[in-house]
Tab-separated table of C-alpha atoms and ligand atoms in Angstrom:
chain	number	residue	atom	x	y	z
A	1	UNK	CA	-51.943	46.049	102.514
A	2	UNK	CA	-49.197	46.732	105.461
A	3	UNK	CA	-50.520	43.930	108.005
A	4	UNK	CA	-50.731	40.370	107.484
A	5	UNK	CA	-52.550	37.481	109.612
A	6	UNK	CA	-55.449	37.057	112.039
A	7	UNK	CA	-55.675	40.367	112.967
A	8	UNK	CA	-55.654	41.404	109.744
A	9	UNK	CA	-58.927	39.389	108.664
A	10	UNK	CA	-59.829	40.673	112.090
A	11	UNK	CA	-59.885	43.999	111.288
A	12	UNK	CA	-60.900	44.484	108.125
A	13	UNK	CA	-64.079	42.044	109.032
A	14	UNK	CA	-66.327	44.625	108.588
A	15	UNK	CA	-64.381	47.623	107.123
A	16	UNK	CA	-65.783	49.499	104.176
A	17	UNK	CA	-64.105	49.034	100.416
A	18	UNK	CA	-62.400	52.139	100.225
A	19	UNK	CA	-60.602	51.700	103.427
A	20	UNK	CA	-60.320	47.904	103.508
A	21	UNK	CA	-57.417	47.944	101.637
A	22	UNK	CA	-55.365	50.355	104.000
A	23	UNK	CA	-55.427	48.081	107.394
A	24	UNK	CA	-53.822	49.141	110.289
A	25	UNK	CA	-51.286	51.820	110.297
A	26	UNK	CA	-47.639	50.623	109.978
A	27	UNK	CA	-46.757	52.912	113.092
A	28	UNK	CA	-49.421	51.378	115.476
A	29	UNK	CA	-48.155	48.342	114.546
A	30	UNK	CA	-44.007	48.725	115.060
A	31	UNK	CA	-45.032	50.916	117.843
A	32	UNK	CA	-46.836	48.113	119.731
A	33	UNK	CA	-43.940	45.505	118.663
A	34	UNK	CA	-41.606	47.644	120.264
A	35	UNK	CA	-43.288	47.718	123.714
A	36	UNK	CA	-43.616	44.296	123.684
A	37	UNK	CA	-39.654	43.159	122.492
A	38	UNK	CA	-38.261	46.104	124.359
A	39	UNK	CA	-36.834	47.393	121.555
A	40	UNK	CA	-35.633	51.095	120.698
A	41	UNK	CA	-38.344	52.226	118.615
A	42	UNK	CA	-36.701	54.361	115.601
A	43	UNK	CA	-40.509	53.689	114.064
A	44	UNK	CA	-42.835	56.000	114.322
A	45	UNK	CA	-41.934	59.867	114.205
A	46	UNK	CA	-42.095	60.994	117.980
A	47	UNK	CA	-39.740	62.811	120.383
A	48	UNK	CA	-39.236	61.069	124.144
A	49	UNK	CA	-38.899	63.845	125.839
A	50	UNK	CA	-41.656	65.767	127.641
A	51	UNK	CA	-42.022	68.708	125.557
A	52	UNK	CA	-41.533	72.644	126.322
A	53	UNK	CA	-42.145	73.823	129.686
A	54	UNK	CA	-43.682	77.029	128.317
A	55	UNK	CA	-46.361	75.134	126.228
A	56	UNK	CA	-46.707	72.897	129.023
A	57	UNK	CA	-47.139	75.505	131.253
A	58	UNK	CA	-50.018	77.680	128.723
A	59	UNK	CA	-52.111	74.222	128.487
A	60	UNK	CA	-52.090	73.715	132.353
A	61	UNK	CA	-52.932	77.693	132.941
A	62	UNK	CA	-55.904	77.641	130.217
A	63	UNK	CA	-56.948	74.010	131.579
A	64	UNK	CA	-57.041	75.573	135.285
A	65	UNK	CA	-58.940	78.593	134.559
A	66	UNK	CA	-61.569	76.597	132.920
A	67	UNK	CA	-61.352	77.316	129.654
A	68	UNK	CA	-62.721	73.401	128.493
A	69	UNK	CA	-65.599	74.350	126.365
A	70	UNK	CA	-65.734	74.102	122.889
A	71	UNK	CA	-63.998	76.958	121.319
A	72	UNK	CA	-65.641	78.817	118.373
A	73	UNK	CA	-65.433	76.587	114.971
A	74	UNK	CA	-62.576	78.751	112.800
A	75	UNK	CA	-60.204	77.917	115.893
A	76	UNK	CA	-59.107	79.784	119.230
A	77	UNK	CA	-58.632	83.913	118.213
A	78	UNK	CA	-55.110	83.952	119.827
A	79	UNK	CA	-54.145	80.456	117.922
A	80	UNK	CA	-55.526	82.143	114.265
A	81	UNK	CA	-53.705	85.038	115.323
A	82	UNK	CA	-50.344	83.372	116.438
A	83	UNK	CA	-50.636	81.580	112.615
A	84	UNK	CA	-50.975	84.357	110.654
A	85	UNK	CA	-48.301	86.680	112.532
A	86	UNK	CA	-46.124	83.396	112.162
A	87	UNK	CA	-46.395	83.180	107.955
A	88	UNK	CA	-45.817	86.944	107.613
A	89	UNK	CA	-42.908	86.935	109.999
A	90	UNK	CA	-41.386	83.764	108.508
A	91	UNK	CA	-42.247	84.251	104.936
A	92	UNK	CA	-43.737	86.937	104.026
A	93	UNK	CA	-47.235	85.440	103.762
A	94	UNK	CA	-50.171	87.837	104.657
A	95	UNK	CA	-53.657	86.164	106.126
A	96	UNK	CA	-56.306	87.577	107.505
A	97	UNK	CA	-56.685	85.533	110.418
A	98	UNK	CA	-60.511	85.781	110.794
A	99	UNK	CA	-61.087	84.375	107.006
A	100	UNK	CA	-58.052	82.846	106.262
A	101	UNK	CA	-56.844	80.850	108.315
A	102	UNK	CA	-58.311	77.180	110.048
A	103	UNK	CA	-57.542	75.813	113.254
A	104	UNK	CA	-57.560	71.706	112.768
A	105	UNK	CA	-57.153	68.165	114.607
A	106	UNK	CA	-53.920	68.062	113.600
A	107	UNK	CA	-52.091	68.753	109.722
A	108	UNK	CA	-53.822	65.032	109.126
A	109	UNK	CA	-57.342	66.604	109.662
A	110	UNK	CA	-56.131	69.712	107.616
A	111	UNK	CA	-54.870	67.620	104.917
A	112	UNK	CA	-57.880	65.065	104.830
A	113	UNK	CA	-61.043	68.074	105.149
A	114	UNK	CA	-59.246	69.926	102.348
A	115	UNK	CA	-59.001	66.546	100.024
A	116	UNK	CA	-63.192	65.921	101.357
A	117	UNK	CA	-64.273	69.103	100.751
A	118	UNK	CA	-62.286	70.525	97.490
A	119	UNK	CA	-62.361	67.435	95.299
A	120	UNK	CA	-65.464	65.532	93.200
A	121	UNK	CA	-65.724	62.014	93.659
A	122	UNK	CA	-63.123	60.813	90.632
A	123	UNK	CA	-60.893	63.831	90.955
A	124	UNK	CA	-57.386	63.319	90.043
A	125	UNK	CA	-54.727	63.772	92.798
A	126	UNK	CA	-51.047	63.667	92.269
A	127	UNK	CA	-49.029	63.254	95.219
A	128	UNK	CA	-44.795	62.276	95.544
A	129	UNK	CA	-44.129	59.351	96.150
A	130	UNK	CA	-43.392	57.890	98.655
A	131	UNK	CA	-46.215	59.434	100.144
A	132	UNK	CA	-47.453	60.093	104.118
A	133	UNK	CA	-49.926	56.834	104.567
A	134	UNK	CA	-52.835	58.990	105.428
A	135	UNK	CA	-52.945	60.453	101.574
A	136	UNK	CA	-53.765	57.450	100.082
A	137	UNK	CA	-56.621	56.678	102.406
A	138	UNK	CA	-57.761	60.167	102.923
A	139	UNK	CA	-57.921	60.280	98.748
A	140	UNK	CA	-59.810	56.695	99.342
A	141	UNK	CA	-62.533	58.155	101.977
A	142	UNK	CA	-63.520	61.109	99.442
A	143	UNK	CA	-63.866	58.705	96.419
A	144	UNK	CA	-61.001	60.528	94.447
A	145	UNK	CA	-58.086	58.752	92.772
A	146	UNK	CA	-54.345	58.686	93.780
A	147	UNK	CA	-51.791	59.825	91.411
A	148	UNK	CA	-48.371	58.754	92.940
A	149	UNK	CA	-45.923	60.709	91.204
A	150	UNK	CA	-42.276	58.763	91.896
A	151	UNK	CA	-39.221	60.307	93.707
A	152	UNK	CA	-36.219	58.641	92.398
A	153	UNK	CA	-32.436	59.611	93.502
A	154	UNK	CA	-29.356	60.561	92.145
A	155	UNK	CA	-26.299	59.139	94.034
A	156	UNK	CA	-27.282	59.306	98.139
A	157	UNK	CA	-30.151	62.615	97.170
A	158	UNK	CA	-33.893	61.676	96.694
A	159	UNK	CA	-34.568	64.122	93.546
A	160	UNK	CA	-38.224	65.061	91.775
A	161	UNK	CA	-37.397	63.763	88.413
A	162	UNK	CA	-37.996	66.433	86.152
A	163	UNK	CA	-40.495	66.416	83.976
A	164	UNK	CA	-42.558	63.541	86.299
A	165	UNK	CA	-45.080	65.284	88.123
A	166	UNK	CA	-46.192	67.479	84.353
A	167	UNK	CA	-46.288	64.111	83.074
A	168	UNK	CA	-48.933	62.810	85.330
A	169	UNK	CA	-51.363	65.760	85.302
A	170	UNK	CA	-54.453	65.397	83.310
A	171	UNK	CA	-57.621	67.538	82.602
A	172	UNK	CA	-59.143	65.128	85.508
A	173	UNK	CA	-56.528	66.722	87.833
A	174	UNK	CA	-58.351	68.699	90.387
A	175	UNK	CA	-55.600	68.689	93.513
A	176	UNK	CA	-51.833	68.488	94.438
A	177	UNK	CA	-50.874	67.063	97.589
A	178	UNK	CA	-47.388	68.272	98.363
A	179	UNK	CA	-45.210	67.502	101.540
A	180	UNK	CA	-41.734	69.483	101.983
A	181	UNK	CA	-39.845	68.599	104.225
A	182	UNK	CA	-41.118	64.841	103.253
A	183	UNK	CA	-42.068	62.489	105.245
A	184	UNK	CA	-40.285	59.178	104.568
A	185	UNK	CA	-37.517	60.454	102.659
A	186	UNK	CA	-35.970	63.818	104.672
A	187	UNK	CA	-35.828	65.447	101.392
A	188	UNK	CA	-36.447	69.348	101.265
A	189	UNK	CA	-37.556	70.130	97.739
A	190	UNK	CA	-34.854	72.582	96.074
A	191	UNK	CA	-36.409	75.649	94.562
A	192	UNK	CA	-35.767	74.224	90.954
A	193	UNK	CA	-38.353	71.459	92.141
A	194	UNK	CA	-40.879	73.513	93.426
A	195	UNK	CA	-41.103	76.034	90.376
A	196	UNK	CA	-41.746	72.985	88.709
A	197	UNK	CA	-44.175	72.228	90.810
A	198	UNK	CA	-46.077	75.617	91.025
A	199	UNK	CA	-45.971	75.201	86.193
A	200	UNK	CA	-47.847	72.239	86.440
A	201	UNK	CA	-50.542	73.559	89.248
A	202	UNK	CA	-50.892	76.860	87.101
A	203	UNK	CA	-50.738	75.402	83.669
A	204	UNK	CA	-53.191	72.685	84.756
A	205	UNK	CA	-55.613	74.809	87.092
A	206	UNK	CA	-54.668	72.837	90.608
A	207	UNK	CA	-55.312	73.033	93.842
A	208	UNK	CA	-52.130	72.951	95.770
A	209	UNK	CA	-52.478	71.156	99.547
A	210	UNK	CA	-48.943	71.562	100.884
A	211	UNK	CA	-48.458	69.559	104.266
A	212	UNK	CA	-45.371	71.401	106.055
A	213	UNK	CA	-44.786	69.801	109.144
A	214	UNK	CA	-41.726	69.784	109.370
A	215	UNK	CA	-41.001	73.574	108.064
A	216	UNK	CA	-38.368	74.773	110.848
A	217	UNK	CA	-36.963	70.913	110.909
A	218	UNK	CA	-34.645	72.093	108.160
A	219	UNK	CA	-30.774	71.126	108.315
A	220	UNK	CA	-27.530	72.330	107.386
A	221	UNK	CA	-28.570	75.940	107.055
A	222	UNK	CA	-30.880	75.378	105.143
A	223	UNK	CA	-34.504	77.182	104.663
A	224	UNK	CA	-38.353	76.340	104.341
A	225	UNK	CA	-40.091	78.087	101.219
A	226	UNK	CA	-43.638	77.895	101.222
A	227	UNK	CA	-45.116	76.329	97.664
A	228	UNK	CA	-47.410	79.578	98.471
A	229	UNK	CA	-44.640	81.989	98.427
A	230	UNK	CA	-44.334	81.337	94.599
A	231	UNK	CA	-45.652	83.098	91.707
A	232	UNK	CA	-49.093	82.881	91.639
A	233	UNK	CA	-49.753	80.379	94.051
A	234	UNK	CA	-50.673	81.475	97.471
A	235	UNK	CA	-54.293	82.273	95.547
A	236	UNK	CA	-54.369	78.250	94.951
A	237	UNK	CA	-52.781	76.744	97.566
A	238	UNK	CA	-54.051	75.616	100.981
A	239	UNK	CA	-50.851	75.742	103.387
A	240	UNK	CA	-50.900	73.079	106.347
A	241	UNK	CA	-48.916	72.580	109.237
A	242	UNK	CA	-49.472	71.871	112.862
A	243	UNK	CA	-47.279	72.132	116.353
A	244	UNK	CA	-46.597	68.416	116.576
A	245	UNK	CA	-43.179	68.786	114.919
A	246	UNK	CA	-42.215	72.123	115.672
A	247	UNK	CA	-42.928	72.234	119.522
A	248	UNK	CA	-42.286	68.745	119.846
A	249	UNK	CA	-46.058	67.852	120.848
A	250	UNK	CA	-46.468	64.859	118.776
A	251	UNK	CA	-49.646	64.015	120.573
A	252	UNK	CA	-51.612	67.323	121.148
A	253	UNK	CA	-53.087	66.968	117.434
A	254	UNK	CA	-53.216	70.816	116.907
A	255	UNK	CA	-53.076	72.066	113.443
A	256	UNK	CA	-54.105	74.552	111.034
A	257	UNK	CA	-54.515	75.501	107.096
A	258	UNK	CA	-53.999	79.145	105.812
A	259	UNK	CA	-55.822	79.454	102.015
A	260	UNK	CA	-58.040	82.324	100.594
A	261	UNK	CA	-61.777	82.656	101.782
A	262	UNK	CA	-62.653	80.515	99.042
A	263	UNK	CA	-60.428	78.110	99.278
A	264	UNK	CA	-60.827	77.115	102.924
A	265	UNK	CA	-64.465	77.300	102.546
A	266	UNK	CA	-63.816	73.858	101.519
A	267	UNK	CA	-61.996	72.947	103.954
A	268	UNK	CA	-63.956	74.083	106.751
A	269	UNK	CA	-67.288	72.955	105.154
A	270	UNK	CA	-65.284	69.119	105.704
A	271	UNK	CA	-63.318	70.148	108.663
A	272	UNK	CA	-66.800	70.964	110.747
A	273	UNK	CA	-68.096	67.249	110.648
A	274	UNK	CA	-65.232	65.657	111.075
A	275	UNK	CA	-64.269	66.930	114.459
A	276	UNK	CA	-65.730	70.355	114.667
A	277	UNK	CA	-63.264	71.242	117.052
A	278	UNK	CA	-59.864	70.942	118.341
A	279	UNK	CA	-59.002	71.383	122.283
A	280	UNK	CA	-59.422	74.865	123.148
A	281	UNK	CA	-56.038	74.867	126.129
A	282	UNK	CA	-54.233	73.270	123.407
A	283	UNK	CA	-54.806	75.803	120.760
A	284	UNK	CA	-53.783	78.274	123.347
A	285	UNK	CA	-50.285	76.219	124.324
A	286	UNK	CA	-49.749	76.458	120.361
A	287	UNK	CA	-50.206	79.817	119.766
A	288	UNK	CA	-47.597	80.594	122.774
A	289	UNK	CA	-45.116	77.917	121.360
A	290	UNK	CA	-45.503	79.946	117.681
A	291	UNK	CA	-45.230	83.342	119.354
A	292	UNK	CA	-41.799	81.784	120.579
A	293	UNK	CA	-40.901	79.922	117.437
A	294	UNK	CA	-37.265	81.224	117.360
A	295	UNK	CA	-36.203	80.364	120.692
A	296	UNK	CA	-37.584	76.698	121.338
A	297	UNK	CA	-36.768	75.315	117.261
A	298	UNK	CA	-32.842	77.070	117.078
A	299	UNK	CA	-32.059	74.261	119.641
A	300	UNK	CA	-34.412	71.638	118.516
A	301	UNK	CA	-32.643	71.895	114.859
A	302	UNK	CA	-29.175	71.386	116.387
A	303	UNK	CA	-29.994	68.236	118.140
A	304	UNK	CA	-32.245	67.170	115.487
A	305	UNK	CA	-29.322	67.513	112.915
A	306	UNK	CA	-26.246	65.649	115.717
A	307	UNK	CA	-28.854	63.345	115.988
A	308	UNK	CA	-29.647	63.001	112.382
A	309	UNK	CA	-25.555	62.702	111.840
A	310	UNK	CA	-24.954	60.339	114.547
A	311	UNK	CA	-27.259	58.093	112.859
A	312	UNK	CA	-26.346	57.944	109.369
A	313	UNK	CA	-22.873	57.458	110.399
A	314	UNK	CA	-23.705	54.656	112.432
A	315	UNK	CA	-25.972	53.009	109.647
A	316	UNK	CA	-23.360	53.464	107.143
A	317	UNK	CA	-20.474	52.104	109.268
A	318	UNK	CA	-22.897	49.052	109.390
A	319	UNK	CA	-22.563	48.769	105.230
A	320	UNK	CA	-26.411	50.379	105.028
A	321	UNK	CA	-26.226	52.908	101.876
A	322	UNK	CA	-27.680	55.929	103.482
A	323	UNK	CA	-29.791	58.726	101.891
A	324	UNK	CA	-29.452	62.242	102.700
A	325	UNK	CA	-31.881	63.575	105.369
A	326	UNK	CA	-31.814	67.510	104.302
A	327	UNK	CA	-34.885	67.686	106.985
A	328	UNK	CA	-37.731	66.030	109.223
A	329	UNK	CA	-37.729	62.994	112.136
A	330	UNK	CA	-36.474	60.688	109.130
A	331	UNK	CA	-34.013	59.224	106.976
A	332	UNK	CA	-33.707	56.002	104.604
A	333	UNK	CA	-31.345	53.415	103.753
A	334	UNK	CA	-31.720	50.713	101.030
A	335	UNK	CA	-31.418	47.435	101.800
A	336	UNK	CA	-31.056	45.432	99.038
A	337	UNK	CA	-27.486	45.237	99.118
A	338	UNK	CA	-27.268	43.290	102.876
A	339	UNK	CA	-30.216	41.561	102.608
A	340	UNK	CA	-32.695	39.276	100.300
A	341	UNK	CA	-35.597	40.200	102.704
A	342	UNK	CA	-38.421	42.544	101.569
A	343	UNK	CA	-38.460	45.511	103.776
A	344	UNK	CA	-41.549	45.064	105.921
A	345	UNK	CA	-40.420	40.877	106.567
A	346	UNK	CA	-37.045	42.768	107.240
A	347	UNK	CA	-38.508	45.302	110.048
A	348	UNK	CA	-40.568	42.474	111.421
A	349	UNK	CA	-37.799	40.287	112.134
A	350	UNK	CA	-35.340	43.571	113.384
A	351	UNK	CA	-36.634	43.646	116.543
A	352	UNK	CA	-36.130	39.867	117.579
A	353	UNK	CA	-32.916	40.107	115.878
A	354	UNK	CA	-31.041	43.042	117.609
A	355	UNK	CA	-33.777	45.286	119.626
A	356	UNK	CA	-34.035	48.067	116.890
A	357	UNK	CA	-37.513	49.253	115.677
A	358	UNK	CA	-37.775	50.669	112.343
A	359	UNK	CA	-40.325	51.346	109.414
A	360	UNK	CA	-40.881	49.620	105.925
A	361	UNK	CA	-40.968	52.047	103.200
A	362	UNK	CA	-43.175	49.690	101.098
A	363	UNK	CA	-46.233	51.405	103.484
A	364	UNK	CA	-45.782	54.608	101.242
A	365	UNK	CA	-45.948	53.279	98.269
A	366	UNK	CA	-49.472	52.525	96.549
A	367	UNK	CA	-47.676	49.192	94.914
A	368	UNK	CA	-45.688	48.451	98.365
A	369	UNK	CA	-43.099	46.189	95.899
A	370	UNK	CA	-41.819	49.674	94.808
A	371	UNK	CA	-40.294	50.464	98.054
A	372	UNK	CA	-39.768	46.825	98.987
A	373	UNK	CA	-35.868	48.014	99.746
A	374	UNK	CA	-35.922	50.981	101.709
A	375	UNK	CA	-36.357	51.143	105.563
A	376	UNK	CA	-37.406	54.317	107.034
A	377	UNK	CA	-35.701	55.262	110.874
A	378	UNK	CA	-36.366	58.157	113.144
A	379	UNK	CA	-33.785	60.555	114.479
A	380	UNK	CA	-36.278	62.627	116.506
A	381	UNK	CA	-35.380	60.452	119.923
A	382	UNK	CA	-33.101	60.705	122.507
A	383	UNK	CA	-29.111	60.538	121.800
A	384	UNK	CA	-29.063	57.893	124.334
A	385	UNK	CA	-31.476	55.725	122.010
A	386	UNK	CA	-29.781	56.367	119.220
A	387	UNK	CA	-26.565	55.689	120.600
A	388	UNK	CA	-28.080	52.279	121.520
A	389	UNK	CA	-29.487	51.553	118.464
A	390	UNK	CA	-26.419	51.924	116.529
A	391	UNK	CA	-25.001	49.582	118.782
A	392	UNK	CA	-27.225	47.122	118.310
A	393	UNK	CA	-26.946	47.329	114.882
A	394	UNK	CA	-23.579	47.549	114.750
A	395	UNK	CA	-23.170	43.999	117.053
A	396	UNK	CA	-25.948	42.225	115.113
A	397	UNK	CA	-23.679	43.815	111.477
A	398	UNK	CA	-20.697	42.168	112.969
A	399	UNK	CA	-22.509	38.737	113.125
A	400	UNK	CA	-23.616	39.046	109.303
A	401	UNK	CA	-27.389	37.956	110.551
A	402	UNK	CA	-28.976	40.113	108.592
B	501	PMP	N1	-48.027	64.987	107.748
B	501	PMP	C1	-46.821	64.381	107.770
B	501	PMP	C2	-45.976	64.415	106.555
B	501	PMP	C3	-46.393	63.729	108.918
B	501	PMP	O1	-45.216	63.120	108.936
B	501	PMP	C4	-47.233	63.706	110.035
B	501	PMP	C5	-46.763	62.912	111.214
B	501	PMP	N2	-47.065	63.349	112.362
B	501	PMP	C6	-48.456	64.363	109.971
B	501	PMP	C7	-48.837	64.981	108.808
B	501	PMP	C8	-49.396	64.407	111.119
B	501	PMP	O2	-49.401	65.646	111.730
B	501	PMP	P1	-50.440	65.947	112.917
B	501	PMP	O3	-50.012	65.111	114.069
B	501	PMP	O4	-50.320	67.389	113.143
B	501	PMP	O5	-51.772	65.523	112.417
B	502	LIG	N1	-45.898	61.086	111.483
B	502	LIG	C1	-45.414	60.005	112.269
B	502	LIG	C2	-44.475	59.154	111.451
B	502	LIG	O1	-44.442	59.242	110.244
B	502	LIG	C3	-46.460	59.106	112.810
B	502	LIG	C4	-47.849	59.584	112.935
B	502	LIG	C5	-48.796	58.472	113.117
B	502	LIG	O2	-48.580	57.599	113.950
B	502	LIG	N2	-49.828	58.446	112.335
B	502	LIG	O3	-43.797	58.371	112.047
């Protein structure tokens, strides 16, 4: 779907039917053709610098004193802890962290062992769209069916029409994927959205899966509520996130849901086969980055948002309509208005062009011609790359080459 050529016959040469259609992942791809044009890479959703000392220092101290066995199944005790005492203290969410809460490869191995082990082969699932590209394939892999559920906007805002997402629910509904902060967009779903979100999953018997990320990469004051914090709902929702974006450890794949006992029964029953474990130093490093949440995300929101601003401004001084980033790594501009490309030919050609690495929407889309105008770039890197990026934009804008 997102790759094209020999290496796309290449690799799907042998690949199953359910996942044949999914190819290689957009970001491996616009990662690897930024290495190799020597391009800033505003692609794919990870911080350059080296992360907190503190968590550095917890994952070298566990490593050291040996601690590199497997850990027991549920997740490290200090981790499960560290997660529960986070959700109380942030939200006012109550687990027991011995049967209620998961440790996880990451929120994608959260999100993809809840989707395995809660839904029936031919289970409905509605998810917003644009939509993180593991869903679809994750919704592939258990044999269920995607329900794409369309954000639209309203002036510069990505909005949740109303009405959409009751529209799409059937009696074969079985789960709701839902990611706030959202992952291409930026958009934070207002609390007018999300009650209309928690109607449909009570009217219609749902499972909520809510992927939260990017929880404490909120801007402009604003703050995370948990789908779980509404009426009703923390008995049918499984709440995901993971350290990746809130400790600015992209790569140490450390996750974790929080759901009833009977809930994350299913999650765990997928979650032991796929990986049965996570790294046991790393689960500690997390758990001392989350007992220290305040102090290492205050500043990581306020370069996060000069970043975010520094961007736009520069995108939009180079005639890109901009859409608001109210959180995450991301925002999007359209580009129908500077260009006749289609946005993946258009991010392909970006690097040659100027040196800039960015992301086609059309990726998170299950028809990719739906988001065929919108280009996705990351904020989440150094000023100095964004500052360079702009420029490049900015002299390739004054050429008109686009
Ligand atoms: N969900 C969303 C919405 C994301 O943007 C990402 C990107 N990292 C993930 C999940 C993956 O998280 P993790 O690395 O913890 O698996
Ligand atoms: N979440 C990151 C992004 O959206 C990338 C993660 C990945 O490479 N799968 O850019």
């Amino acid at each position: 779907m997102n790759q094209t050529g020999t290496s796309a016959s290449k690799d799907r040469a042998k690949v199953c039917s359910r996942l044949a259609p999914f190819g290689t992942t957009i970001f491996a791809e616009m990662s690897a053709l930024a290495l190799e044009t020597k391009s800033v890479n505003l692609g794919q959703g990870f911080p350059e610098d080296p992360g907190p000392e503190l968590l550095r220092q917890v994952a070298i101290e566990a490593i050291q004193e040996g601690d590199n066995q497997y850990p027991p199944g549920p997740g490290v005790p200090q981790l499960l802890e560290a997660v529960a005492a986070h959700q109380e203290a942030e939200y006012g969410l109550v687990y027991d962290p011995a049967t209620e809460v998961l440790a996880t490869a990451g929120a994608t191995e959260a999100v993809a062992a809840a989707v395995l082990g809660l839904c029936e082969p031919g289970d409905e699932v509605l998810m917003l769209e644009p939509s993180y590209d593991s869903y679809g394939a994750v919704v592939a892999m258990a044999g269920a069916i995607r329900v794409p559920v369309r954000l639209s906007y309203d002036g510069d805002r990505w909005v949740l029409p109303a009405g959409a997402l009751a529209a799409a629910a059937t009696g074969r509904s079985r789960l709701l994927l839902l990611n706030s902060p959202h992952n291409p967009t930026g958009k934070v779903l207002s609390r007018a959205e999300l009650e209309e979100v928690a109607d449909v999953c009570r009217r219609h018997d749902l499972i909520a899966v809510t992927d939260e990320v990017y929880e404490h990469l909120v801007y402009d004051g604003r703050r995370h509520v948990p789908l779980a914090t509404l009426e009703g709902m923390r008995e049918r929702t499984v709440t995901v996130s993971s350290a990746g974006k809130s400790f600015s450890v992209t790569g140490w794949k450390v996750g974790w849901a929080c759901a009833s006992p009977e809930l994350l029964a299913g999650v765990r029953a997928a979650k032991q086969f796929l990986t049965y474990v996570t790294p046991a130093p790393l689960q500690r490093a997390a758990a001392a980055g989350l007992r220290a949440t305040h102090e290492l995300v205050g500043p990581l929101v306020d370069e996060l948002q000069s970043n975010r601003d520094l961007l736009a401004k520069g995108l939009a001084a180079v005639g890109f309509p901009v859409r608001a980033a109210e959180g995450t790594y991301f925002l999007t501009v359209d580009i129908s208005e500077m260009t006749n490309e289609d946005a993946a030919t258009f991010c392909r050609q970006l690097p040659h062009r100027c040196g800039v690495v960015a992301v086609p929407c059309s990726v998170f889309y299950a028809d990719p011609a739906a988001g065929s105008h919108l280009v996705r770039f990351s904020f989440c890197k150094l000023r100095s790359s964004i500052e360079e990026a702009v420029e490049r934009l900015g002299r390739l804008g004054a050429g008109g080459q686009w």
